[in-house]
Short mmCIF file of C-alpha atoms and ligand atoms in Angstrom, two decimals:
data_model
loop_
_atom_site.label_atom_id
_atom_site.label_comp_id
_atom_site.label_asym_id
_atom_site.label_seq_id
_atom_site.Cartn_x
_atom_site.Cartn_y
_atom_site.Cartn_z
CA MET A 1337 -18.72 2.37 -0.44
CA MET A 1338 -19.83 6.06 0.44
CA ALA A 1339 -18.64 9.35 -0.86
CA LYS A 1340 -15.00 10.42 -0.03
CA THR A 1341 -14.82 13.15 2.69
CA PRO A 1342 -11.92 15.47 3.34
CA PRO A 1343 -9.85 14.58 6.24
CA PRO A 1344 -11.62 15.77 9.49
CA GLN A 1345 -9.67 18.82 11.26
CA THR A 1346 -11.87 18.93 14.46
CA TYR A 1347 -13.34 16.29 16.59
CA ARG A 1348 -15.80 15.60 19.58
CA VAL A 1349 -15.44 12.54 21.71
CA LYS A 1350 -18.88 11.92 23.74
CA SER A 1351 -18.47 9.12 26.81
CA PHE A 1352 -21.29 7.28 28.27
CA GLY A 1353 -21.00 4.78 31.06
CA CYS A 1354 -18.54 4.24 33.53
CA GLN A 1355 -15.08 5.78 34.33
CA MET A 1356 -13.16 3.58 32.45
CA ASN A 1357 -14.90 4.67 29.41
CA VAL A 1358 -13.93 8.12 30.68
CA TYR A 1359 -10.51 7.30 30.81
CA ASP A 1360 -10.85 5.54 27.12
CA GLY A 1361 -12.26 8.77 25.76
CA GLU A 1362 -9.46 10.79 27.13
CA ARG A 1363 -7.07 8.50 25.49
CA MET A 1364 -8.71 8.45 22.42
CA ALA A 1365 -8.83 12.58 22.37
CA GLU A 1366 -4.89 12.21 23.10
CA LEU A 1367 -4.57 10.07 20.03
CA LEU A 1368 -6.58 12.40 17.92
CA ASP A 1369 -4.58 15.26 19.02
CA ALA A 1370 -1.36 13.33 18.26
CA THR A 1371 -2.62 12.63 14.89
CA GLY A 1372 -3.30 16.54 14.14
CA LEU A 1373 -6.99 16.98 14.97
CA SER A 1374 -8.35 19.76 17.20
CA PRO A 1375 -11.19 19.51 19.80
CA ALA A 1376 -14.25 21.22 18.15
CA ALA A 1377 -14.84 24.72 20.00
CA GLU A 1378 -18.06 24.66 22.17
CA GLY A 1379 -21.00 24.89 20.18
CA ALA A 1380 -19.15 24.36 16.56
CA GLU A 1381 -20.09 21.07 14.77
CA PRO A 1382 -17.07 18.91 14.45
CA ASP A 1383 -15.97 16.96 11.56
CA LEU A 1384 -15.42 13.84 13.49
CA VAL A 1385 -17.93 12.52 16.38
CA VAL A 1386 -17.03 9.66 18.39
CA LEU A 1387 -19.57 8.09 20.47
CA ASN A 1388 -18.16 6.19 23.28
CA THR A 1389 -20.82 4.10 24.31
CA CYS A 1390 -22.00 2.13 27.17
CA HIS A 1391 -23.99 -1.61 27.07
CA ILE A 1392 -24.77 -2.23 30.60
CA ARG A 1393 -28.44 -1.07 30.30
CA GLU A 1394 -30.98 -0.97 27.51
CA LYS A 1395 -31.50 2.89 27.77
CA ALA A 1396 -27.66 3.08 27.11
CA VAL A 1397 -28.28 1.61 23.88
CA GLU A 1398 -31.28 3.58 22.80
CA LYS A 1399 -29.35 6.92 23.77
CA VAL A 1400 -26.77 5.82 21.16
CA TYR A 1401 -29.28 5.56 18.22
CA SER A 1402 -30.98 9.00 19.40
CA ASP A 1403 -27.49 10.70 19.46
CA ILE A 1404 -26.82 9.45 15.75
CA GLY A 1405 -29.92 10.64 14.76
CA ARG A 1406 -29.57 14.00 16.38
CA LEU A 1407 -26.19 14.37 14.37
CA LYS A 1408 -27.91 14.45 11.14
CA ARG A 1409 -28.01 17.84 9.38
CA GLU A 1410 -30.99 19.29 7.37
CA ASP A 1411 -29.60 18.18 4.08
CA GLY A 1412 -29.61 14.77 5.62
CA THR A 1413 -25.86 14.37 5.56
CA SER A 1414 -23.72 13.99 8.90
CA PRO A 1415 -20.28 14.48 10.25
CA LEU A 1416 -18.05 11.62 10.32
CA ILE A 1417 -19.40 9.24 13.07
CA ALA A 1418 -17.57 6.49 14.85
CA VAL A 1419 -19.14 4.30 17.66
CA ALA A 1420 -16.67 3.22 19.91
CA GLY A 1421 -16.97 1.41 23.42
CA CYS A 1422 -19.11 -1.39 24.65
CA VAL A 1423 -22.03 -0.93 22.28
CA ALA A 1424 -19.68 -1.04 19.47
CA GLN A 1425 -18.23 -4.33 20.68
CA ALA A 1426 -21.46 -6.23 21.21
CA GLU A 1427 -23.60 -4.83 18.55
CA GLY A 1428 -21.02 -3.72 15.68
CA GLU A 1429 -22.61 -5.22 12.97
CA GLU A 1430 -26.29 -4.23 14.00
CA ILE A 1431 -24.93 -0.54 14.08
CA MET A 1432 -23.57 -0.62 10.60
CA THR A 1433 -27.02 -1.64 9.43
CA ARG A 1434 -29.30 0.12 11.67
CA ALA A 1435 -27.51 3.66 11.33
CA PRO A 1436 -26.18 4.14 7.86
CA ALA A 1437 -24.47 7.45 9.03
CA VAL A 1438 -22.14 5.63 10.93
CA ARG A 1439 -18.75 5.32 9.46
CA MET A 1440 -16.89 3.47 11.96
CA VAL A 1441 -17.21 0.73 14.68
CA VAL A 1442 -14.23 0.60 17.17
CA GLY A 1443 -14.41 -1.84 20.19
CA PRO A 1444 -12.82 -0.88 23.58
CA GLN A 1445 -9.31 -2.90 22.90
CA ALA A 1446 -8.99 -1.57 19.29
CA TYR A 1447 -9.32 2.22 19.49
CA HIS A 1448 -5.42 2.94 19.19
CA ARG A 1449 -6.09 1.96 15.52
CA LEU A 1450 -8.62 4.92 15.09
CA PRO A 1451 -6.09 7.02 12.93
CA ASP A 1452 -5.94 4.37 10.29
CA MET A 1453 -9.72 3.67 10.14
CA ILE A 1454 -10.33 7.62 9.75
CA THR A 1455 -8.14 7.45 6.69
CA ARG A 1456 -10.28 4.21 5.33
CA ALA A 1457 -13.42 6.06 6.40
CA GLY A 1458 -12.56 9.27 4.38
CA MET A 1459 -11.77 7.15 1.35
CA GLY A 1460 -15.49 6.09 1.56
CA GLU A 1461 -15.17 2.74 3.40
CA ARG A 1462 -17.25 1.83 6.36
CA VAL A 1463 -14.90 0.14 8.99
CA THR A 1464 -15.43 -1.97 11.85
CA ASP A 1465 -12.55 -3.24 14.44
CA THR A 1466 -13.67 -5.04 17.22
CA ASP A 1467 -10.64 -7.11 17.68
CA MET A 1468 -9.31 -7.94 20.87
CA PRO A 1469 -5.25 -8.15 20.07
CA ALA A 1470 -3.04 -9.71 22.22
CA GLN A 1471 -0.77 -6.65 22.07
CA THR A 1472 -2.63 -4.31 24.54
CA LYS A 1473 -3.53 -1.01 22.91
CA PHE A 1474 -1.90 0.88 25.95
CA ASP A 1475 1.46 0.36 24.25
CA ALA A 1476 0.12 1.76 20.97
CA LEU A 1477 -1.02 4.90 22.68
CA PRO A 1478 0.44 8.53 22.65
CA ALA A 1479 1.94 9.97 26.33
CA ARG A 1480 -0.33 11.54 28.53
CA ARG A 1481 -1.17 15.42 28.11
CA LYS A 1482 -2.09 17.97 30.97
CA VAL A 1483 -4.57 16.80 33.29
CA GLY A 1484 -6.72 18.48 36.10
CA PRO A 1485 -6.01 17.64 39.51
CA THR A 1486 -7.95 14.49 39.67
CA ALA A 1487 -7.14 11.78 37.12
CA PHE A 1488 -8.27 8.31 36.19
CA LEU A 1489 -5.73 5.38 35.52
CA THR A 1490 -7.01 2.04 34.02
CA VAL A 1491 -4.74 -0.62 35.55
CA GLN A 1492 -6.96 -3.77 34.69
CA GLU A 1493 -9.74 -4.29 32.15
CA GLY A 1494 -11.99 -7.15 31.66
CA CYS A 1495 -13.81 -9.65 33.63
CA ASP A 1496 -13.90 -13.38 34.32
CA LYS A 1497 -16.81 -13.51 36.77
CA PHE A 1498 -19.60 -13.57 34.55
CA CYS A 1499 -22.43 -12.59 36.60
CA THR A 1500 -25.76 -14.11 34.91
CA TYR A 1501 -27.21 -10.57 34.06
CA CYS A 1502 -23.80 -8.74 32.96
CA VAL A 1503 -22.50 -7.89 29.41
CA VAL A 1504 -19.03 -6.65 30.75
CA PRO A 1505 -17.48 -10.16 30.28
CA TYR A 1506 -18.50 -10.38 26.45
CA THR A 1507 -17.60 -6.45 25.83
CA ARG A 1508 -14.77 -6.00 27.51
CA GLY A 1509 -13.12 -9.56 27.18
CA ALA A 1510 -10.91 -11.45 30.00
CA GLU A 1511 -9.39 -9.95 32.88
CA ILE A 1512 -6.21 -8.39 32.09
CA SER A 1513 -3.69 -6.36 34.13
CA ARG A 1514 -1.55 -3.70 33.03
CA PRO A 1515 2.47 -4.07 33.84
CA PHE A 1516 3.55 -2.47 37.05
CA HIS A 1517 6.25 -0.50 35.23
CA ASP A 1518 3.74 1.17 32.86
CA LEU A 1519 1.42 2.24 35.60
CA VAL A 1520 3.83 3.61 37.51
CA ALA A 1521 5.54 5.40 34.72
CA GLU A 1522 2.13 6.53 33.37
CA ALA A 1523 1.29 8.10 37.09
CA GLU A 1524 4.36 9.88 37.01
CA ARG A 1525 3.32 11.67 33.81
CA LEU A 1526 -0.07 12.30 35.27
CA VAL A 1527 1.33 13.90 38.56
CA GLY A 1528 3.93 15.86 36.32
CA ALA A 1529 0.90 17.08 34.08
CA GLY A 1530 -0.75 18.26 37.41
CA ALA A 1531 -2.86 15.40 38.91
CA CYS A 1532 -2.74 15.28 42.88
CA GLU A 1533 -5.23 12.50 43.10
CA ILE A 1534 -5.44 9.49 41.06
CA THR A 1535 -8.24 7.18 40.82
CA LEU A 1536 -6.87 3.44 39.75
CA LEU A 1537 -9.78 1.92 37.83
CA GLY A 1538 -10.85 -1.86 36.21
CA GLN A 1539 -13.90 -3.32 35.95
CA ASN A 1540 -12.42 -5.72 38.68
CA VAL A 1541 -9.45 -3.38 39.81
CA ASN A 1542 -8.61 -5.54 42.92
CA ALA A 1543 -7.97 -8.22 40.77
CA TRP A 1544 -5.01 -6.41 39.78
CA THR A 1545 -1.66 -8.34 39.97
CA GLY A 1546 1.77 -7.80 38.62
CA GLU A 1547 5.61 -7.93 39.24
CA ASP A 1548 6.83 -5.21 41.17
CA ASP A 1549 10.47 -3.33 40.71
CA LYS A 1550 11.93 -6.36 42.60
CA GLY A 1551 10.24 -9.06 40.88
CA ARG A 1552 8.05 -10.02 43.45
CA THR A 1553 4.24 -10.64 42.44
CA VAL A 1554 2.18 -8.23 44.07
CA GLY A 1555 -1.64 -7.35 44.31
CA LEU A 1556 -3.48 -3.82 43.97
CA ASP A 1557 -2.08 -3.29 47.56
CA GLY A 1558 1.67 -3.67 46.17
CA LEU A 1559 0.95 -0.96 43.19
CA ILE A 1560 -0.93 1.46 45.68
CA ARG A 1561 1.98 1.37 48.23
CA ALA A 1562 4.35 1.98 45.05
CA LEU A 1563 2.33 4.94 43.93
CA ALA A 1564 2.13 6.38 47.43
CA ARG A 1565 6.08 6.73 47.09
CA LEU A 1566 5.48 9.46 44.41
CA PRO A 1567 5.94 12.78 46.60
CA ASP A 1568 3.49 15.10 44.44
CA LEU A 1569 0.61 12.54 44.55
CA ALA A 1570 -1.41 13.70 47.67
CA ARG A 1571 -4.46 10.79 47.07
CA ILE A 1572 -4.99 7.52 45.91
CA ARG A 1573 -8.66 5.75 44.89
CA TYR A 1574 -9.64 2.69 43.46
CA THR A 1575 -12.91 1.46 41.60
CA THR A 1576 -14.83 -0.99 40.94
CA SER A 1577 -13.96 -3.89 43.46
CA HIS A 1578 -15.28 -7.44 43.77
CA PRO A 1579 -15.75 -8.61 47.15
CA ASN A 1580 -13.94 -11.98 46.33
CA ASP A 1581 -10.65 -10.17 45.16
CA MET A 1582 -10.67 -8.24 48.34
CA SER A 1583 -7.24 -9.64 49.66
CA ASP A 1584 -6.05 -9.44 53.23
CA GLY A 1585 -3.11 -7.18 51.85
CA LEU A 1586 -5.34 -4.52 50.32
CA ILE A 1587 -7.45 -4.41 53.26
CA ALA A 1588 -4.07 -3.82 55.64
CA ALA A 1589 -3.44 -1.04 53.11
CA HIS A 1590 -6.35 0.97 54.16
CA GLY A 1591 -5.00 1.17 57.47
CA GLU A 1592 -1.32 1.83 56.34
CA VAL A 1593 -1.23 3.80 53.61
CA GLU A 1594 -2.42 7.29 54.37
CA LYS A 1595 -2.70 8.53 50.97
CA LEU A 1596 -5.10 6.04 50.28
CA MET A 1597 -8.55 7.45 50.82
CA PRO A 1598 -11.02 6.06 53.31
CA PHE A 1599 -13.35 5.24 50.28
CA LEU A 1600 -14.29 1.63 49.13
CA HIS A 1601 -16.64 1.08 46.60
CA LEU A 1602 -17.91 -2.67 47.40
CA PRO A 1603 -20.88 -3.80 45.02
CA VAL A 1604 -23.12 -6.43 46.53
CA GLN A 1605 -26.16 -6.25 44.19
CA SER A 1606 -28.50 -7.94 46.51
CA GLY A 1607 -29.31 -8.47 50.24
CA SER A 1608 -30.44 -12.25 49.33
CA ASP A 1609 -28.10 -15.17 49.38
CA ARG A 1610 -30.72 -16.97 46.72
CA VAL A 1611 -30.56 -13.96 44.42
CA LEU A 1612 -26.91 -13.91 44.57
CA ARG A 1613 -26.21 -17.39 43.68
CA ALA A 1614 -28.80 -16.94 40.91
CA MET A 1615 -26.79 -13.98 40.02
CA ASN A 1616 -23.46 -16.02 40.10
CA ARG A 1617 -21.91 -13.54 42.56
CA SER A 1618 -20.11 -16.15 44.29
CA HIS A 1619 -19.93 -14.53 47.76
CA THR A 1620 -22.91 -14.57 50.47
CA ILE A 1621 -23.96 -11.67 52.60
CA GLU A 1622 -22.18 -13.19 55.42
CA SER A 1623 -18.96 -13.25 53.60
CA TYR A 1624 -19.73 -9.79 52.23
CA LEU A 1625 -20.38 -8.40 56.17
CA LYS A 1626 -17.44 -10.24 57.43
CA LEU A 1627 -15.62 -8.33 54.86
CA LEU A 1628 -16.70 -4.89 55.74
CA GLU A 1629 -16.32 -5.92 59.20
CA LYS A 1630 -12.42 -6.50 58.49
CA VAL A 1631 -11.98 -3.10 56.64
CA ARG A 1632 -13.84 -1.25 59.26
CA GLY A 1633 -11.34 -2.93 61.69
CA VAL A 1634 -8.27 -1.35 60.07
CA ARG A 1635 -10.26 1.97 59.31
CA HIS A 1636 -13.22 2.86 61.34
CA ASP A 1637 -13.86 5.92 59.37
CA ILE A 1638 -14.31 4.30 56.06
CA ALA A 1639 -17.10 5.30 53.57
CA LEU A 1640 -18.63 2.43 52.12
CA SER A 1641 -20.33 2.62 48.72
CA GLY A 1642 -22.31 0.05 46.75
CA ASP A 1643 -24.17 -1.08 43.73
CA PHE A 1644 -28.18 -2.79 43.68
CA ILE A 1645 -29.87 -4.40 41.18
CA VAL A 1646 -33.60 -4.56 41.75
CA GLY A 1647 -36.17 -6.52 40.25
CA PHE A 1648 -33.88 -9.79 39.28
CA PRO A 1649 -35.69 -12.49 37.62
CA GLY A 1650 -37.28 -14.22 40.24
CA GLU A 1651 -36.76 -11.84 43.20
CA THR A 1652 -39.52 -12.22 45.74
CA GLU A 1653 -40.97 -9.14 47.96
CA ALA A 1654 -39.15 -10.76 51.01
CA GLU A 1655 -35.81 -11.37 49.31
CA PHE A 1656 -36.00 -7.19 48.31
CA ALA A 1657 -37.00 -6.76 51.81
CA GLU A 1658 -33.52 -8.38 52.56
CA THR A 1659 -31.71 -5.84 50.33
CA LEU A 1660 -33.56 -2.95 52.34
CA ALA A 1661 -32.68 -4.59 55.44
CA LEU A 1662 -28.61 -4.73 54.30
CA ILE A 1663 -28.76 -1.11 53.33
CA ASP A 1664 -30.02 -0.29 56.55
CA ALA A 1665 -27.45 -2.41 58.43
CA VAL A 1666 -24.50 -1.28 56.31
CA GLY A 1667 -24.75 2.54 56.51
CA TYR A 1668 -23.65 3.22 52.86
CA ALA A 1669 -22.04 6.59 52.44
CA GLN A 1670 -23.39 6.12 48.95
CA ALA A 1671 -25.02 3.69 46.46
CA PHE A 1672 -25.78 3.44 43.00
CA SER A 1673 -29.08 1.41 42.24
CA PHE A 1674 -30.26 -0.24 38.89
CA LYS A 1675 -33.35 -1.65 37.45
CA TYR A 1676 -32.75 -5.25 36.43
CA SER A 1677 -32.37 -4.87 32.36
CA ALA A 1678 -32.28 -8.08 30.43
CA ARG A 1679 -29.05 -7.94 28.28
CA PRO A 1680 -29.03 -10.02 25.02
CA GLY A 1681 -26.97 -13.11 25.23
CA THR A 1682 -26.86 -13.26 29.20
CA PRO A 1683 -27.79 -16.15 31.00
CA ALA A 1684 -30.34 -14.01 33.22
CA ALA A 1685 -32.30 -12.71 30.35
CA ASP A 1686 -33.68 -16.37 29.44
CA LEU A 1687 -35.06 -16.86 32.75
CA ALA A 1688 -39.01 -17.20 32.95
CA SER A 1689 -39.51 -15.20 35.97
CA GLN A 1690 -38.90 -11.60 34.69
CA ILE A 1691 -40.21 -8.78 36.94
CA MET A 1692 -43.22 -6.41 35.89
CA PRO A 1693 -41.56 -3.17 35.29
CA ALA A 1694 -44.11 -1.30 37.63
CA VAL A 1695 -42.60 -3.74 40.34
CA MET A 1696 -39.26 -2.60 39.60
CA ASP A 1697 -39.97 1.12 39.67
CA ASP A 1698 -41.72 0.59 42.98
CA ARG A 1699 -38.66 -1.38 44.38
CA LEU A 1700 -36.25 1.07 43.23
CA GLN A 1701 -38.07 4.11 44.50
CA ARG A 1702 -38.24 2.57 48.03
CA LEU A 1703 -34.49 1.35 47.96
CA GLN A 1704 -33.33 4.91 46.91
CA ALA A 1705 -35.31 6.23 49.86
CA HIS A 1706 -33.14 4.01 52.33
CA VAL A 1707 -29.78 4.90 50.37
CA ASN A 1708 -30.83 8.57 50.44
CA HIS A 1709 -31.83 8.21 54.16
CA GLY A 1710 -28.06 6.51 54.96
CA GLN A 1711 -26.49 8.86 52.76
CA LEU A 1712 -27.65 11.83 54.71
CA ALA A 1713 -27.00 10.20 58.03
CA PHE A 1714 -23.27 9.41 56.95
CA ASN A 1715 -22.94 13.28 55.91
CA ARG A 1716 -24.22 14.42 58.99
CA GLN A 1717 -22.00 12.32 61.48
CA SER A 1718 -19.24 14.16 59.43
CA VAL A 1719 -20.32 17.53 60.78
CA GLY A 1720 -17.71 18.95 63.05
CA ARG A 1721 -14.72 16.96 61.39
CA THR A 1722 -11.76 18.66 60.00
CA CYS A 1723 -10.45 17.17 57.01
CA GLN A 1724 -8.67 18.18 53.60
CA VAL A 1725 -10.72 19.09 50.79
CA LEU A 1726 -9.26 18.63 47.13
CA ILE A 1727 -10.44 21.81 45.31
CA GLU A 1728 -11.98 20.50 41.77
CA ARG A 1729 -13.64 23.42 40.43
CA ARG A 1730 -15.53 26.67 41.11
CA GLY A 1731 -18.90 27.25 42.82
CA LYS A 1732 -22.01 28.67 40.98
CA LEU A 1733 -21.90 31.54 43.93
CA PRO A 1734 -19.15 34.26 43.80
CA GLY A 1735 -15.91 33.19 45.89
CA GLN A 1736 -17.23 29.76 46.04
CA TRP A 1737 -15.12 26.35 45.47
CA LEU A 1738 -15.94 22.88 44.99
CA GLY A 1739 -14.30 19.78 46.11
CA LYS A 1740 -13.72 16.44 47.81
CA SER A 1741 -13.32 14.98 51.07
CA PRO A 1742 -11.45 12.13 52.04
CA TRP A 1743 -14.83 10.04 52.09
CA LEU A 1744 -15.69 11.30 48.51
CA GLN A 1745 -18.15 13.77 49.51
CA SER A 1746 -18.83 16.92 47.54
CA VAL A 1747 -17.77 19.81 49.70
CA HIS A 1748 -18.41 23.40 48.95
CA ILE A 1749 -16.79 26.28 50.67
CA ILE A 1750 -16.61 30.37 50.38
CA GLY A 1751 -13.10 31.75 50.24
CA GLU A 1752 -9.60 31.91 48.94
CA ALA A 1753 -8.62 28.86 46.68
CA ALA A 1754 -7.66 27.62 43.68
CA ILE A 1755 -8.22 24.60 41.41
CA GLY A 1756 -5.99 21.98 42.92
CA ASP A 1757 -5.37 23.18 46.28
CA LEU A 1758 -5.74 20.75 49.11
CA ILE A 1759 -7.02 22.81 51.96
CA GLU A 1760 -8.04 22.24 55.36
CA VAL A 1761 -11.87 22.58 56.05
CA GLU A 1762 -14.15 22.07 58.96
CA LEU A 1763 -17.43 20.58 57.93
CA VAL A 1764 -20.22 22.35 59.15
CA GLU A 1765 -23.33 21.58 57.54
CA ALA A 1766 -24.52 18.33 55.96
CA PHE A 1767 -27.07 17.92 52.98
CA ALA A 1768 -28.29 14.93 51.01
CA ASN A 1769 -25.46 15.02 48.27
CA SER A 1770 -23.19 17.46 49.52
CA LEU A 1771 -21.66 19.31 52.69
CA ALA A 1772 -20.58 22.87 53.35
CA GLY A 1773 -17.45 23.64 54.58
CA ARG A 1774 -15.39 26.42 56.40
CA LEU A 1775 -11.86 27.16 55.62
CA VAL A 1776 -9.90 26.42 58.89
CA CYS A 1777 -6.66 28.40 57.60
CA ALA A 1778 -7.06 31.39 55.43
CA GLU A 1779 -3.84 29.94 53.28
CA PRO A 1780 -4.08 26.61 51.64
CA LEU A 1781 -1.78 24.42 53.09
CA PRO A 1782 1.56 24.13 51.14
CA ARG A 1783 1.18 21.19 48.73
CA ARG A 1784 4.56 19.72 49.50
CA LEU A 1785 3.56 20.05 53.28
CA SER A 1786 0.08 18.33 53.00
CA GLN A 1787 1.30 15.73 50.49
CA ALA A 1788 4.49 14.63 52.65
CA ILE A 1789 2.43 12.33 54.70
CA GLY A 1790 3.41 9.19 52.89
CA THR A 1791 2.70 5.73 54.76
CA ARG A 1792 2.49 5.33 58.07
CA LYS A 1793 4.73 2.41 58.26
N1 SAH B 2082 -17.37 -4.84 37.91
C1 SAH B 2082 -18.12 -4.33 38.51
C2 SAH B 2082 -19.35 -3.29 37.89
C3 SAH B 2082 -19.57 -3.60 36.65
S1 SAH B 2082 -20.90 -2.43 36.09
C4 SAH B 2082 -18.94 -5.12 39.65
O1 SAH B 2082 -18.92 -6.42 39.72
O2 SAH B 2082 -19.21 -4.68 40.85
C5 SAH B 2082 -21.84 -1.59 37.03
C6 SAH B 2082 -22.61 -1.85 37.67
O3 SAH B 2082 -24.28 -1.77 36.82
C7 SAH B 2082 -23.01 -3.17 38.52
O4 SAH B 2082 -22.57 -3.39 39.59
C8 SAH B 2082 -24.51 -3.59 38.41
O5 SAH B 2082 -25.20 -3.37 39.75
C9 SAH B 2082 -25.04 -3.09 37.47
N2 SAH B 2082 -25.45 -3.89 36.08
C10 SAH B 2082 -24.91 -4.58 35.49
N3 SAH B 2082 -25.64 -5.33 34.71
C11 SAH B 2082 -26.92 -4.80 34.99
C12 SAH B 2082 -28.32 -5.29 34.22
N4 SAH B 2082 -28.27 -6.02 33.27
N5 SAH B 2082 -29.28 -4.65 34.75
C13 SAH B 2082 -29.07 -3.51 35.79
N6 SAH B 2082 -27.79 -3.25 36.36
C14 SAH B 2082 -26.63 -4.03 35.67
FE1 SF4 B 2083 -20.42 -7.61 35.45
FE2 SF4 B 2083 -20.15 -9.22 37.57
FE3 SF4 B 2083 -17.90 -8.95 36.07
FE4 SF4 B 2083 -18.97 -6.89 37.64
S1 SF4 B 2083 -18.16 -8.94 38.30
S2 SF4 B 2083 -18.34 -6.52 35.46
S3 SF4 B 2083 -21.11 -7.19 37.56
S4 SF4 B 2083 -19.87 -9.57 35.53
FE1 F3S B 2084 -20.88 0.47 30.23
FE2 F3S B 2084 -18.86 -1.36 29.09
FE3 F3S B 2084 -18.10 0.51 31.30
S1 F3S B 2084 -20.82 -1.66 29.49
S2 F3S B 2084 -20.27 0.26 32.31
S3 F3S B 2084 -18.84 1.16 29.57
S4 F3S B 2084 -17.42 -1.54 30.61
#
């Protein structure tokens, strides 16, 4: 037992990792608000700190321990610390042993129980809850509060794919889809609270399935079509998809649903079929390329994005060269690349042929050069296009605003605008990570007009 502490009044949630963790972090904050706590002021020390962690790569874990260390005050005490997220799920016991300052460990499927845990921790207990209860946490969470112009909505969680390098199936559990009605209701609330773009999230978001309002079993495209009917929702995106769950219906939606943005994040990981087999990806380069061809067939301007791992155990120089060739052939609008990180408990971690760190560094640099080249080329071919930009925040210069194009490019403009405006912009200059835009009309399009596009069919 540790010393009793007065109930916390203020909190801070710090999220690492993927967008699903960002979503969970927002929901935890809403839950803490509903429990009577308030967010700590900028610069002030909160009574409660929630570290919402990621376990995907080694560095992510080390970051958590150094963050815990940094929270220590000069007299050796700390605020109330809760470790949440995927590290909590994977290493709950170890955290409790290694970091005595941590008072709560809560897994990604159990965080709706935080208020009760906080009470117990206040009584001096150290509490661990890494259950994956059958009843979903979503049913126990409070309603959504005010949000910005873009919002995340987790529709699917978990993963049944078991890629040999990956911890997600262990930290997030089996694939589950949230019910259609709950999602439409949450989307309506988000739109009511100010969101005009919603990104549907899932570790395998395109594996989502549910029963629509007519009792039909539908896939993600069915959900997207239903959300596209919300009059004040202007844009829909989704991430992350697995190539094997990319149904014909979802591909067709890219050609038919105007509000579905022309962007597809479809990780491939490697350009070598042998490596893909060793990764248990269950797709080939040929099947992946065929898929991209189909998507481009219905939406020629689609921006493609991917994830790549360099230095998977046994990856040869020739196999790595195949990945570079794939990147050049596809022409990605953006991509994320990572050095392979051996994760305890995953099959690939036990392979004998681990690659030297220096080789991985070299491959990562070379791969990123190809990605940057493709990204700049993609941005350059956008110059001259006129498109709608959703303004998300102010820029650094006076009168400057930052927003996103339909292709998820960052666009900066100078002129009259406000956060949440969808404005008509001509893209005039391309850089590696952004574009400069020029306002086409001084007045923002009336929101209703620009959103009343609905579906083409
Ligand atoms: N479900 C998604 C993404 C999950 S994690 C998918 O299957 O595509 C996000 C990315 O992290 C993965 O796409 C992969 O590129 C990377 N990643 C996962 N495990 C990793 C590991 N052990 N080492 C390095 N990168 C990894
Ligand atoms: Fe991990 Fe593979 Fe599942 Fe993606 S599909 S979360 S990489 S196991
Ligand atoms: Fe990280 Fe968990 Fe997301 S391991 S990437 S926070 S699912």
